[in-house]
Amino acid sequence: MCFIRGCLNKRLKRKIEDLNLLDNFLFGSMVTRPEIGEKFVRLLLESIFNKEFGKLTIVPQKEYPGIDTNYHGARLDVYVEADSEENGLESASVYDVEPEQDDRKEMVQALPKRTRFYHAKIDATSLGSGETYKHLKNVIVVMIVPFDPFGKDRVVYTIRNMCQEEPGMPYDDGARTLFLYTKGTRGRSTKKLRELLHYMEDTTEANAVNPSLRKIHNMVKAIKLNKEVSLSYMKIFEREEMLREEGRDEGRAEGRMEEQKNTERERIRAEEAERKADTAIRNLDTAMKKIEELTNQIFQMEQKRNVISPPD
């Protein structure tokens, strides 16, 4: 048992060390640790938007349940409210930052509707009763991905609502979505943002090439060495192993069931073939009896004809 646990811990340690900031577990662990969560998110936002932030209210793993069990809910990786004291409530913004590594075709194609859903969930709870629409907060959803979501090789894709007939007409409803492609090369973007995206995809000390990233990397190292984080990851790892084993057991059970089904099908086919053979034999016996009866009848008729008309 100790040997198995030792192997598991060795494998677990290697996996934790290999995690990057696009991984849900590591990113979630960073934003949920009270001692570093706000510092990490502040550095992240400042690198993305190239500006300093004042007061931040951070809610990691913020959940928006469905209206009831028949409706889909949402869980945001990190929900941030930033207030601008000098400009008033109108300039207050909500930021939702979502790293995503799932590059399956159907998941990539669903990203626009997924971010639309996040906007809708945030908007639905960001305006208090009696408040006018001018108090509706600006919402910026940020998706950080290691794949090109739209095939244009851009570092930043900025999505806004606009008037189709008058594309140059100002129209600002306060909703914006950013897709940040870690390997993108086209478009104007800051060096700091490109360095951040590269570091998030390959979270190593060698890629912590500026002061902000070095601060983030120290936080990452502390998280990866944290015993509570390791224990949490071990539970997830063991849970996944258990699910995989259950899947293998189900697969084996399904295989046995399929084998039994195949055996049963073969038995049924064999019985059917035997019934058909028995039927064919009975039909042949019946035909042979009829032939024998006809032969006897012909023989008897010949005998009678010979008696009535004896040969000369």
Tab-separated table of C-alpha atoms in Angstrom:
chain	number	residue	atom	x	y	z
A	1	MET	CA	0.000	0.000	0.000
A	2	CYS	CA	2.873	2.402	0.874
A	3	PHE	CA	4.597	1.534	-2.373
A	4	ILE	CA	1.406	2.285	-4.332
A	5	ARG	CA	0.923	5.563	-2.425
A	6	GLY	CA	4.577	6.472	-3.103
A	7	CYS	CA	4.145	5.863	-6.842
A	8	LEU	CA	0.936	7.878	-6.803
A	9	ASN	CA	2.615	10.778	-4.981
A	10	LYS	CA	5.552	10.697	-7.375
A	11	ARG	CA	3.211	10.768	-10.360
A	12	LEU	CA	1.083	13.438	-8.663
A	13	LYS	CA	4.113	15.649	-7.934
A	14	ARG	CA	5.247	15.452	-11.541
A	15	LYS	CA	1.759	16.354	-12.743
A	16	ILE	CA	1.428	19.350	-10.440
A	17	GLU	CA	4.809	20.644	-11.519
A	18	ASP	CA	3.800	20.299	-15.157
A	19	LEU	CA	0.532	22.210	-14.837
A	20	ASN	CA	0.327	25.588	-16.558
A	21	LEU	CA	-1.897	28.577	-15.859
A	22	LEU	CA	-4.316	27.541	-18.597
A	23	ASP	CA	-5.125	24.467	-16.520
A	24	ASN	CA	-8.375	24.887	-14.602
A	25	PHE	CA	-6.988	23.377	-11.400
A	26	LEU	CA	-3.888	25.580	-11.159
A	27	PHE	CA	-5.708	28.739	-12.249
A	28	GLY	CA	-8.553	28.018	-9.819
A	29	SER	CA	-6.079	27.341	-7.005
A	30	MET	CA	-4.381	30.688	-7.680
A	31	VAL	CA	-7.555	32.761	-7.575
A	32	THR	CA	-9.103	30.969	-4.577
A	33	ARG	CA	-6.113	31.295	-2.214
A	34	PRO	CA	-6.906	34.356	-0.082
A	35	GLU	CA	-3.241	35.240	0.449
A	36	ILE	CA	-2.455	35.588	-3.259
A	37	GLY	CA	-5.765	35.629	-5.165
A	38	GLU	CA	-6.222	39.396	-5.399
A	39	LYS	CA	-2.529	40.038	-6.152
A	40	PHE	CA	-2.563	37.454	-8.922
A	41	VAL	CA	-5.763	38.747	-10.524
A	42	ARG	CA	-4.542	42.362	-10.341
A	43	LEU	CA	-1.276	41.472	-12.110
A	44	LEU	CA	-3.235	39.470	-14.664
A	45	LEU	CA	-5.651	42.315	-15.479
A	46	GLU	CA	-2.907	44.929	-15.562
A	47	SER	CA	-0.932	42.833	-18.059
A	48	ILE	CA	-3.991	42.229	-20.236
A	49	PHE	CA	-5.361	45.790	-20.274
A	50	ASN	CA	-2.058	47.650	-19.829
A	51	LYS	CA	-3.368	49.866	-17.048
A	52	GLU	CA	-3.470	50.004	-13.277
A	53	PHE	CA	-6.597	49.106	-11.347
A	54	GLY	CA	-7.961	50.661	-8.180
A	55	LYS	CA	-10.330	48.804	-5.890
A	56	LEU	CA	-11.057	45.214	-6.970
A	57	THR	CA	-13.753	42.909	-5.629
A	58	ILE	CA	-12.841	39.345	-6.564
A	59	VAL	CA	-15.181	36.351	-6.443
A	60	PRO	CA	-13.423	33.129	-7.545
A	61	GLN	CA	-15.516	30.295	-8.960
A	62	LYS	CA	-18.647	32.478	-8.938
A	63	GLU	CA	-21.740	30.393	-9.631
A	64	TYR	CA	-24.932	31.452	-11.400
A	65	PRO	CA	-27.532	28.696	-10.890
A	66	GLY	CA	-30.309	28.164	-13.386
A	67	ILE	CA	-33.757	29.554	-12.659
A	68	ASP	CA	-34.681	26.006	-11.694
A	69	THR	CA	-33.376	22.519	-12.415
A	70	ASN	CA	-34.653	22.703	-15.994
A	71	TYR	CA	-32.310	25.581	-16.884
A	72	HIS	CA	-28.559	25.752	-17.380
A	73	GLY	CA	-26.387	27.544	-14.835
A	74	ALA	CA	-22.847	28.867	-15.160
A	75	ARG	CA	-19.674	28.976	-13.075
A	76	LEU	CA	-17.150	31.712	-13.831
A	77	ASP	CA	-13.476	31.030	-13.119
A	78	VAL	CA	-12.870	34.495	-11.700
A	79	TYR	CA	-15.420	37.307	-11.420
A	80	VAL	CA	-13.944	40.747	-10.780
A	81	GLU	CA	-15.665	44.053	-10.100
A	82	ALA	CA	-13.546	47.160	-10.591
A	83	ASP	CA	-14.890	50.549	-9.425
A	84	SER	CA	-13.640	53.916	-10.593
A	85	GLU	CA	-14.099	56.285	-7.676
A	86	GLU	CA	-13.389	59.445	-9.626
A	87	ASN	CA	-15.804	58.748	-12.513
A	88	GLY	CA	-18.641	57.232	-10.537
A	89	LEU	CA	-20.700	54.085	-10.908
A	90	GLU	CA	-21.235	54.478	-14.667
A	91	SER	CA	-17.647	53.403	-15.329
A	92	ALA	CA	-17.707	50.398	-13.015
A	93	SER	CA	-16.880	47.193	-14.849
A	94	VAL	CA	-17.160	43.473	-14.344
A	95	TYR	CA	-14.386	41.232	-15.669
A	96	ASP	CA	-14.761	37.506	-16.179
A	97	VAL	CA	-11.474	35.731	-16.971
A	98	GLU	CA	-11.702	32.206	-18.392
A	99	PRO	CA	-8.706	30.074	-19.457
A	100	GLU	CA	-9.833	27.306	-21.839
A	101	GLN	CA	-7.771	24.467	-23.344
A	102	ASP	CA	-10.527	22.321	-24.848
A	103	ASP	CA	-9.921	22.583	-28.602
A	104	ARG	CA	-12.498	20.052	-29.742
A	105	LYS	CA	-14.264	21.393	-32.810
A	106	GLU	CA	-17.721	21.523	-31.241
A	107	MET	CA	-16.368	23.335	-28.166
A	108	VAL	CA	-14.510	25.940	-30.233
A	109	GLN	CA	-17.561	26.567	-32.406
A	110	ALA	CA	-19.663	27.074	-29.252
A	111	LEU	CA	-17.375	29.759	-27.761
A	112	PRO	CA	-19.383	32.760	-29.101
A	113	LYS	CA	-22.628	31.411	-27.645
A	114	ARG	CA	-20.874	30.405	-24.443
A	115	THR	CA	-19.583	33.956	-23.897
A	116	ARG	CA	-23.008	35.325	-24.829
A	117	PHE	CA	-24.476	33.135	-22.070
A	118	TYR	CA	-21.907	34.424	-19.563
A	119	HIS	CA	-22.798	38.018	-20.464
A	120	ALA	CA	-26.490	37.254	-19.978
A	121	LYS	CA	-25.937	35.603	-16.584
A	122	ILE	CA	-23.806	38.488	-15.309
A	123	ASP	CA	-26.212	41.164	-16.596
A	124	ALA	CA	-29.207	39.439	-15.020
A	125	THR	CA	-27.853	40.047	-11.496
A	126	SER	CA	-25.855	43.272	-11.883
A	127	LEU	CA	-28.735	45.770	-11.797
A	128	GLY	CA	-30.446	46.336	-8.475
A	129	SER	CA	-34.178	46.789	-8.034
A	130	GLY	CA	-35.138	50.396	-8.776
A	131	GLU	CA	-31.848	51.230	-10.502
A	132	THR	CA	-31.954	52.749	-13.988
A	133	TYR	CA	-30.257	51.126	-16.958
A	134	LYS	CA	-27.450	53.679	-16.888
A	135	HIS	CA	-26.236	51.900	-13.742
A	136	LEU	CA	-25.839	48.596	-15.623
A	137	LYS	CA	-22.174	47.692	-15.296
A	138	ASN	CA	-19.877	47.230	-18.269
A	139	VAL	CA	-19.089	43.525	-18.679
A	140	ILE	CA	-15.871	42.258	-20.231
A	141	VAL	CA	-15.470	38.513	-20.722
A	142	VAL	CA	-11.884	37.404	-21.378
A	143	MET	CA	-11.209	33.958	-22.872
A	144	ILE	CA	-7.540	32.889	-22.911
A	145	VAL	CA	-6.965	30.008	-25.321
A	146	PRO	CA	-3.945	28.116	-26.784
A	147	PHE	CA	-5.789	27.555	-30.085
A	148	ASP	CA	-6.910	30.029	-32.737
A	149	PRO	CA	-10.685	30.386	-32.224
A	150	PHE	CA	-11.322	32.150	-35.555
A	151	GLY	CA	-8.370	31.153	-37.751
A	152	LYS	CA	-7.000	34.684	-38.296
A	153	ASP	CA	-3.785	34.292	-36.217
A	154	ARG	CA	-4.555	37.339	-34.078
A	155	VAL	CA	-3.256	37.783	-30.540
A	156	VAL	CA	-6.442	39.638	-29.579
A	157	TYR	CA	-9.953	39.309	-30.982
A	158	THR	CA	-12.169	42.089	-29.578
A	159	ILE	CA	-15.889	41.449	-29.992
A	160	ARG	CA	-18.447	44.272	-29.633
A	161	ASN	CA	-22.039	44.796	-30.701
A	162	MET	CA	-22.485	47.144	-33.662
A	163	CYS	CA	-24.969	48.365	-36.285
A	164	GLN	CA	-24.629	46.202	-39.377
A	165	GLU	CA	-25.909	48.902	-41.746
A	166	GLU	CA	-23.668	51.598	-40.220
A	167	PRO	CA	-20.528	49.814	-38.962
A	168	GLY	CA	-18.847	53.134	-38.158
A	169	MET	CA	-21.752	54.373	-36.048
A	170	PRO	CA	-20.949	54.596	-32.309
A	171	TYR	CA	-22.872	51.967	-30.367
A	172	ASP	CA	-21.692	51.089	-26.886
A	173	ASP	CA	-23.877	48.809	-24.782
A	174	GLY	CA	-21.060	48.108	-22.335
A	175	ALA	CA	-20.596	44.479	-23.438
A	176	ARG	CA	-17.240	43.318	-24.734
A	177	THR	CA	-15.571	39.955	-25.233
A	178	LEU	CA	-11.829	39.392	-25.677
A	179	PHE	CA	-10.393	36.190	-27.095
A	180	LEU	CA	-6.653	36.070	-26.354
A	181	TYR	CA	-4.778	33.545	-28.505
A	182	THR	CA	-1.490	32.553	-26.857
A	183	LYS	CA	0.278	31.732	-30.150
A	184	GLY	CA	-1.142	34.603	-32.206
A	185	THR	CA	1.230	36.830	-34.205
A	186	ARG	CA	-1.044	39.354	-35.950
A	187	GLY	CA	-2.453	42.608	-34.636
A	188	ARG	CA	-1.238	45.316	-32.322
A	189	SER	CA	-0.665	44.103	-28.779
A	190	THR	CA	1.689	45.031	-25.985
A	191	LYS	CA	4.875	43.125	-25.327
A	192	LYS	CA	3.693	42.585	-21.763
A	193	LEU	CA	0.502	40.874	-22.967
A	194	ARG	CA	2.371	38.596	-25.377
A	195	GLU	CA	4.797	37.637	-22.609
A	196	LEU	CA	1.888	36.907	-20.269
A	197	LEU	CA	0.125	34.684	-22.808
A	198	HIS	CA	3.311	32.746	-23.559
A	199	TYR	CA	3.910	32.275	-19.831
A	200	MET	CA	0.349	31.086	-19.213
A	201	GLU	CA	0.733	28.395	-21.872
A	202	ASP	CA	4.209	27.367	-20.705
A	203	THR	CA	4.408	28.271	-17.022
A	204	THR	CA	8.127	27.977	-16.333
A	205	GLU	CA	10.659	30.190	-14.612
A	206	ALA	CA	12.457	30.719	-17.926
A	207	ASN	CA	9.312	32.358	-19.331
A	208	ALA	CA	8.840	34.715	-16.356
A	209	VAL	CA	10.661	37.433	-18.268
A	210	ASN	CA	9.316	40.634	-16.665
A	211	PRO	CA	8.740	41.836	-13.079
A	212	SER	CA	5.012	41.068	-13.111
A	213	LEU	CA	5.564	37.542	-14.373
A	214	ARG	CA	8.307	36.931	-11.827
A	215	LYS	CA	5.862	37.904	-9.080
A	216	ILE	CA	3.234	35.579	-10.588
A	217	HIS	CA	5.764	32.758	-10.896
A	218	ASN	CA	6.671	33.034	-7.196
A	219	MET	CA	2.953	32.624	-6.452
A	220	VAL	CA	2.751	29.634	-8.784
A	221	LYS	CA	5.699	27.946	-7.070
A	222	ALA	CA	4.117	28.534	-3.660
A	223	ILE	CA	0.809	27.053	-4.848
A	224	LYS	CA	2.453	23.971	-6.346
A	225	LEU	CA	4.306	23.319	-3.064
A	226	ASN	CA	1.265	23.946	-0.876
A	227	LYS	CA	0.201	20.767	0.965
A	228	GLU	CA	-3.510	21.602	0.903
A	229	VAL	CA	-3.369	22.187	-2.854
A	230	SER	CA	-1.463	18.921	-3.351
A	231	LEU	CA	-4.029	17.056	-1.254
A	232	SER	CA	-6.879	18.602	-3.226
A	233	TYR	CA	-5.221	17.656	-6.482
A	234	MET	CA	-4.554	14.146	-5.195
A	235	LYS	CA	-8.261	13.749	-4.424
A	236	ILE	CA	-9.124	14.896	-7.929
A	237	PHE	CA	-6.476	12.564	-9.354
A	238	GLU	CA	-7.775	9.602	-7.358
A	239	ARG	CA	-11.346	10.484	-8.304
A	240	GLU	CA	-10.376	10.527	-11.977
A	241	GLU	CA	-8.573	7.210	-11.558
A	242	MET	CA	-11.671	5.761	-9.890
A	243	LEU	CA	-13.870	7.043	-12.728
A	244	ARG	CA	-11.471	5.627	-15.298
A	245	GLU	CA	-11.490	2.267	-13.488
A	246	GLU	CA	-15.284	2.349	-13.335
A	247	GLY	CA	-15.259	3.110	-17.041
A	248	ARG	CA	-12.935	0.161	-17.656
A	249	ASP	CA	-15.174	-2.068	-15.500
A	250	GLU	CA	-18.219	-0.882	-17.418
A	251	GLY	CA	-16.363	-1.501	-20.651
A	252	ARG	CA	-15.456	-5.004	-19.552
A	253	ALA	CA	-19.033	-5.622	-18.383
A	254	GLU	CA	-20.356	-4.308	-21.684
A	255	GLY	CA	-17.853	-6.547	-23.454
A	256	ARG	CA	-19.075	-9.558	-21.511
A	257	MET	CA	-22.679	-8.596	-22.204
A	258	GLU	CA	-21.883	-8.188	-25.881
A	259	GLU	CA	-20.111	-11.538	-25.875
A	260	GLN	CA	-23.141	-13.097	-24.201
A	261	LYS	CA	-25.390	-11.417	-26.742
A	262	ASN	CA	-23.216	-12.742	-29.566
A	263	THR	CA	-23.297	-16.238	-28.026
A	264	GLU	CA	-27.063	-16.017	-27.669
A	265	ARG	CA	-27.395	-14.824	-31.266
A	266	GLU	CA	-25.219	-17.730	-32.428
A	267	ARG	CA	-27.323	-20.165	-30.388
A	268	ILE	CA	-30.535	-18.764	-31.872
A	269	ARG	CA	-29.074	-18.936	-35.392
A	270	ALA	CA	-27.936	-22.541	-34.797
A	271	GLU	CA	-31.361	-23.525	-33.474
A	272	GLU	CA	-33.035	-21.829	-36.423
A	273	ALA	CA	-30.734	-23.629	-38.856
A	274	GLU	CA	-31.471	-26.932	-37.103
A	275	ARG	CA	-35.230	-26.252	-37.312
A	276	LYS	CA	-34.913	-25.476	-41.010
A	277	ALA	CA	-32.894	-28.653	-41.554
A	278	ASP	CA	-35.482	-30.735	-39.671
A	279	THR	CA	-38.249	-29.153	-41.750
A	280	ALA	CA	-36.343	-29.864	-44.962
A	281	ILE	CA	-35.822	-33.499	-43.936
A	282	ARG	CA	-39.506	-33.882	-43.047
A	283	ASN	CA	-40.496	-32.355	-46.372
A	284	LEU	CA	-38.099	-34.699	-48.155
A	285	ASP	CA	-39.521	-37.707	-46.307
A	286	THR	CA	-43.048	-36.614	-47.264
A	287	ALA	CA	-42.010	-36.209	-50.896
A	288	MET	CA	-40.328	-39.637	-50.942
A	289	LYS	CA	-43.450	-41.247	-49.489
A	290	LYS	CA	-45.607	-39.618	-52.165
A	291	ILE	CA	-43.209	-40.804	-54.855
A	292	GLU	CA	-43.329	-44.314	-53.398
A	293	GLU	CA	-47.142	-44.215	-53.296
A	294	LEU	CA	-47.317	-43.041	-56.902
A	295	THR	CA	-44.853	-45.747	-57.938
A	296	ASN	CA	-46.974	-48.424	-56.223
A	297	GLN	CA	-50.128	-47.056	-57.846
A	298	ILE	CA	-48.510	-47.168	-61.291
A	299	PHE	CA	-47.254	-50.701	-60.656
A	300	GLN	CA	-50.730	-51.863	-59.570
A	301	MET	CA	-52.333	-50.242	-62.619
A	302	GLU	CA	-49.857	-52.036	-64.873
A	303	GLN	CA	-50.636	-55.335	-63.166
A	304	LYS	CA	-54.367	-54.868	-63.656
A	305	ARG	CA	-53.923	-53.969	-67.317
A	306	ASN	CA	-51.886	-57.087	-67.867
A	307	VAL	CA	-54.594	-59.260	-66.300
A	308	ILE	CA	-57.331	-57.748	-68.432
A	309	SER	CA	-55.287	-57.800	-71.613
A	310	PRO	CA	-52.853	-60.722	-71.389
A	311	PRO	CA	-49.980	-60.600	-73.830
A	312	ASP	CA	-50.335	-62.494	-77.141
